[in-house]
């Protein structure tokens, strides 16, 4: 307060400061706690910081399945990077692979197309099951692998079968 200000203003400001701080603190506390009240509503409203959107709030199983293409060669089995299989982003290519591999004929045709595109000797379309806890702890090996489609340079597309995945090398693309 400046020395030239009237005393009545100085006295009023000094007295109202604790009350104003208390009111502002209470309002801030209520604002921060308000999203918790969404849990009591029949239809919660989605919003930050608490989200009820299924991507964030849905229960997840302990495993996840992924359809992908692998190349088998003398060095082992190598997953093929999604950019080598289609145009678009990761999720778009992943959905296309999953959709095409739904039938044995579609998976065999996909394997044959990948074989021609990659110039490999043997290509498989597989559905791998991964355990989330192990995967994110660093163990990238699948729990189970099912071959959906197979194509080999020496012959026609083979029909699907279930087998174990040979030793994997952690690479993103096949050269």
Short mmCIF file of C-alpha atoms in Angstrom, two decimals:
data_model
loop_
_atom_site.label_atom_id
_atom_site.label_comp_id
_atom_site.label_asym_id
_atom_site.label_seq_id
_atom_site.Cartn_x
_atom_site.Cartn_y
_atom_site.Cartn_z
CA UNK A 1 0.00 0.00 0.00
CA UNK A 2 1.39 3.39 -0.91
CA UNK A 3 1.90 6.00 1.83
CA UNK A 4 -0.43 8.40 -0.05
CA UNK A 5 -3.47 6.08 -0.06
CA UNK A 6 -6.32 6.86 2.34
CA UNK A 7 -6.35 4.80 5.56
CA UNK A 8 -9.85 3.41 4.96
CA UNK A 9 -8.74 1.62 1.76
CA UNK A 10 -5.65 0.21 3.50
CA UNK A 11 -7.76 -1.09 6.40
CA UNK A 12 -10.39 -2.71 4.11
CA UNK A 13 -7.78 -4.42 1.91
CA UNK A 14 -5.86 -5.80 4.88
CA UNK A 15 -9.01 -7.27 6.47
CA UNK A 16 -10.45 -8.83 3.27
CA UNK A 17 -7.23 -10.54 2.14
CA UNK A 18 -7.60 -13.67 4.36
CA UNK A 19 -11.29 -13.99 3.48
CA UNK A 20 -10.59 -13.59 -0.25
CA UNK A 21 -7.78 -16.14 -0.08
CA UNK A 22 -10.05 -18.59 1.75
CA UNK A 23 -12.86 -18.10 -0.79
CA UNK A 24 -10.48 -18.48 -3.74
CA UNK A 25 -8.93 -21.62 -2.21
CA UNK A 26 -12.36 -23.16 -1.59
CA UNK A 27 -13.46 -22.42 -5.16
CA UNK A 28 -10.27 -23.94 -6.54
CA UNK A 29 -10.69 -27.07 -4.40
CA UNK A 30 -14.31 -27.49 -5.58
CA UNK A 31 -13.21 -27.08 -9.21
CA UNK A 32 -10.53 -29.75 -8.88
CA UNK A 33 -12.87 -32.19 -7.06
CA UNK A 34 -15.84 -31.70 -9.44
CA UNK A 35 -14.85 -34.44 -11.96
CA UNK A 36 -15.10 -37.07 -9.21
CA UNK A 37 -18.85 -36.42 -9.06
CA UNK A 38 -19.13 -37.94 -12.56
CA UNK A 39 -18.91 -41.38 -10.96
CA UNK A 40 -22.27 -40.85 -9.25
CA UNK A 41 -24.15 -40.02 -12.48
CA UNK A 42 -26.16 -42.64 -14.37
CA UNK A 43 -24.61 -41.38 -17.64
CA UNK A 44 -21.12 -40.00 -16.89
CA UNK A 45 -19.92 -37.15 -19.08
CA UNK A 46 -16.51 -37.82 -20.60
CA UNK A 47 -13.81 -35.27 -20.00
CA UNK A 48 -10.33 -34.51 -18.82
CA UNK A 49 -8.81 -35.51 -16.42
CA UNK A 50 -11.14 -38.48 -15.78
CA UNK A 51 -12.15 -40.32 -18.91
CA UNK A 52 -14.88 -42.90 -19.32
CA UNK A 53 -13.97 -43.50 -22.97
CA UNK A 54 -13.62 -47.28 -23.54
CA UNK A 55 -10.06 -46.96 -24.84
CA UNK A 56 -9.02 -45.77 -21.37
CA UNK A 57 -11.55 -47.41 -19.07
CA UNK A 58 -12.35 -50.84 -20.61
CA UNK A 59 -11.07 -53.92 -18.87
CA UNK A 60 -8.37 -55.68 -20.82
CA UNK A 61 -7.54 -59.35 -21.01
CA UNK A 62 -4.05 -60.60 -20.28
CA UNK A 63 -3.35 -61.37 -23.95
CA UNK A 64 -3.70 -59.71 -27.34
CA UNK A 65 -3.75 -61.18 -30.85
CA UNK A 66 -2.03 -59.66 -33.87
CA UNK A 67 -2.18 -60.73 -37.52
CA UNK A 68 1.14 -60.09 -39.26
CA UNK A 69 3.40 -61.36 -42.03
CA UNK A 70 6.71 -63.15 -41.39
CA UNK A 71 9.48 -64.28 -43.73
CA UNK A 72 11.19 -67.60 -43.07
CA UNK A 73 14.77 -67.87 -44.35
CA UNK A 74 18.08 -69.49 -43.43
CA UNK A 75 18.59 -66.94 -40.62
CA UNK A 76 15.26 -67.71 -38.95
CA UNK A 77 11.90 -65.97 -38.89
CA UNK A 78 11.60 -62.23 -39.38
CA UNK A 79 8.49 -60.06 -39.02
CA UNK A 80 7.82 -57.81 -42.01
CA UNK A 81 7.43 -54.07 -41.34
CA UNK A 82 3.93 -52.82 -42.09
CA UNK A 83 5.19 -50.25 -44.63
CA UNK A 84 6.33 -53.10 -46.87
CA UNK A 85 2.80 -54.55 -46.94
CA UNK A 86 0.53 -51.61 -47.74
CA UNK A 87 0.03 -47.90 -47.93
CA UNK A 88 -1.28 -45.84 -45.08
CA UNK A 89 -0.53 -45.80 -41.39
CA UNK A 90 0.14 -48.66 -39.02
CA UNK A 91 -3.48 -49.11 -37.89
CA UNK A 92 -4.84 -48.96 -41.44
CA UNK A 93 -2.44 -51.65 -42.69
CA UNK A 94 -3.04 -53.77 -39.58
CA UNK A 95 -6.82 -53.67 -40.16
CA UNK A 96 -6.37 -54.57 -43.83
CA UNK A 97 -4.21 -57.58 -42.91
CA UNK A 98 -6.69 -58.74 -40.27
CA UNK A 99 -9.64 -58.37 -42.64
CA UNK A 100 -7.94 -60.21 -45.51
CA UNK A 101 -6.75 -63.05 -43.27
CA UNK A 102 -10.24 -63.89 -41.96
CA UNK A 103 -10.68 -66.71 -44.49
CA UNK A 104 -8.13 -69.38 -45.44
CA UNK A 105 -8.34 -68.30 -49.08
CA UNK A 106 -7.76 -64.64 -48.19
CA UNK A 107 -4.78 -65.48 -45.98
CA UNK A 108 -3.23 -67.67 -48.72
CA UNK A 109 -3.72 -64.91 -51.32
CA UNK A 110 -2.20 -62.34 -48.93
CA UNK A 111 0.82 -64.60 -48.37
CA UNK A 112 1.27 -65.03 -52.13
CA UNK A 113 1.09 -61.25 -52.72
CA UNK A 114 3.61 -60.64 -49.94
CA UNK A 115 5.90 -63.31 -51.41
CA UNK A 116 5.87 -61.59 -54.80
CA UNK A 117 6.32 -58.12 -53.32
CA UNK A 118 9.18 -59.10 -50.99
CA UNK A 119 11.00 -61.52 -53.26
CA UNK A 120 11.43 -64.00 -50.40
CA UNK A 121 11.51 -67.79 -50.60
CA UNK A 122 8.84 -68.43 -47.92
CA UNK A 123 6.22 -66.10 -46.42
CA UNK A 124 3.62 -66.83 -43.76
CA UNK A 125 0.60 -64.87 -42.58
CA UNK A 126 0.32 -65.62 -38.87
CA UNK A 127 -1.85 -64.74 -35.90
CA UNK A 128 0.36 -64.33 -32.83
CA UNK A 129 -0.94 -64.19 -29.28
CA UNK A 130 1.13 -62.06 -26.91
CA UNK A 131 0.90 -61.83 -23.13
CA UNK A 132 0.89 -58.09 -22.35
CA UNK A 133 2.84 -58.29 -19.11
CA UNK A 134 5.69 -60.29 -20.65
CA UNK A 135 5.68 -58.24 -23.85
CA UNK A 136 6.03 -54.88 -22.09
CA UNK A 137 8.65 -56.33 -19.75
CA UNK A 138 10.82 -56.94 -22.83
CA UNK A 139 10.00 -60.54 -23.82
CA UNK A 140 8.71 -60.06 -27.39
CA UNK A 141 8.19 -63.77 -28.08
CA UNK A 142 4.57 -64.77 -28.69
CA UNK A 143 2.73 -67.14 -26.40
CA UNK A 144 1.19 -68.91 -29.40
CA UNK A 145 1.42 -68.63 -33.20
CA UNK A 146 -1.15 -69.86 -35.70
CA UNK A 147 -0.23 -69.92 -39.40
CA UNK A 148 -3.18 -68.63 -41.43
CA UNK A 149 -1.59 -68.59 -44.89
CA UNK A 150 1.65 -69.80 -46.43
CA UNK A 151 3.34 -69.14 -49.76
CA UNK A 152 6.59 -70.62 -50.99
CA UNK A 153 8.63 -69.75 -54.05
CA UNK A 154 8.66 -73.37 -55.20
CA UNK A 155 4.90 -73.82 -55.35
CA UNK A 156 1.37 -72.58 -54.99
CA UNK A 157 -0.08 -71.01 -51.81
CA UNK A 158 -0.42 -73.63 -49.09
CA UNK A 159 -3.46 -73.97 -46.86
CA UNK A 160 -3.22 -72.82 -43.23
CA UNK A 161 -1.93 -74.93 -40.38
CA UNK A 162 -1.02 -74.39 -36.73
CA UNK A 163 2.63 -74.66 -35.72
CA UNK A 164 5.23 -73.24 -33.38
CA UNK A 165 7.15 -70.14 -34.38
CA UNK A 166 10.85 -70.74 -35.07
CA UNK A 167 13.48 -68.60 -33.32
CA UNK A 168 12.86 -64.90 -34.02
CA UNK A 169 15.26 -62.10 -34.69
CA UNK A 170 14.06 -58.69 -33.48
CA UNK A 171 14.09 -56.75 -36.75
CA UNK A 172 11.58 -54.35 -38.23
CA UNK A 173 12.06 -54.98 -41.93
CA UNK A 174 13.29 -57.60 -44.30
CA UNK A 175 16.05 -56.39 -46.62
#
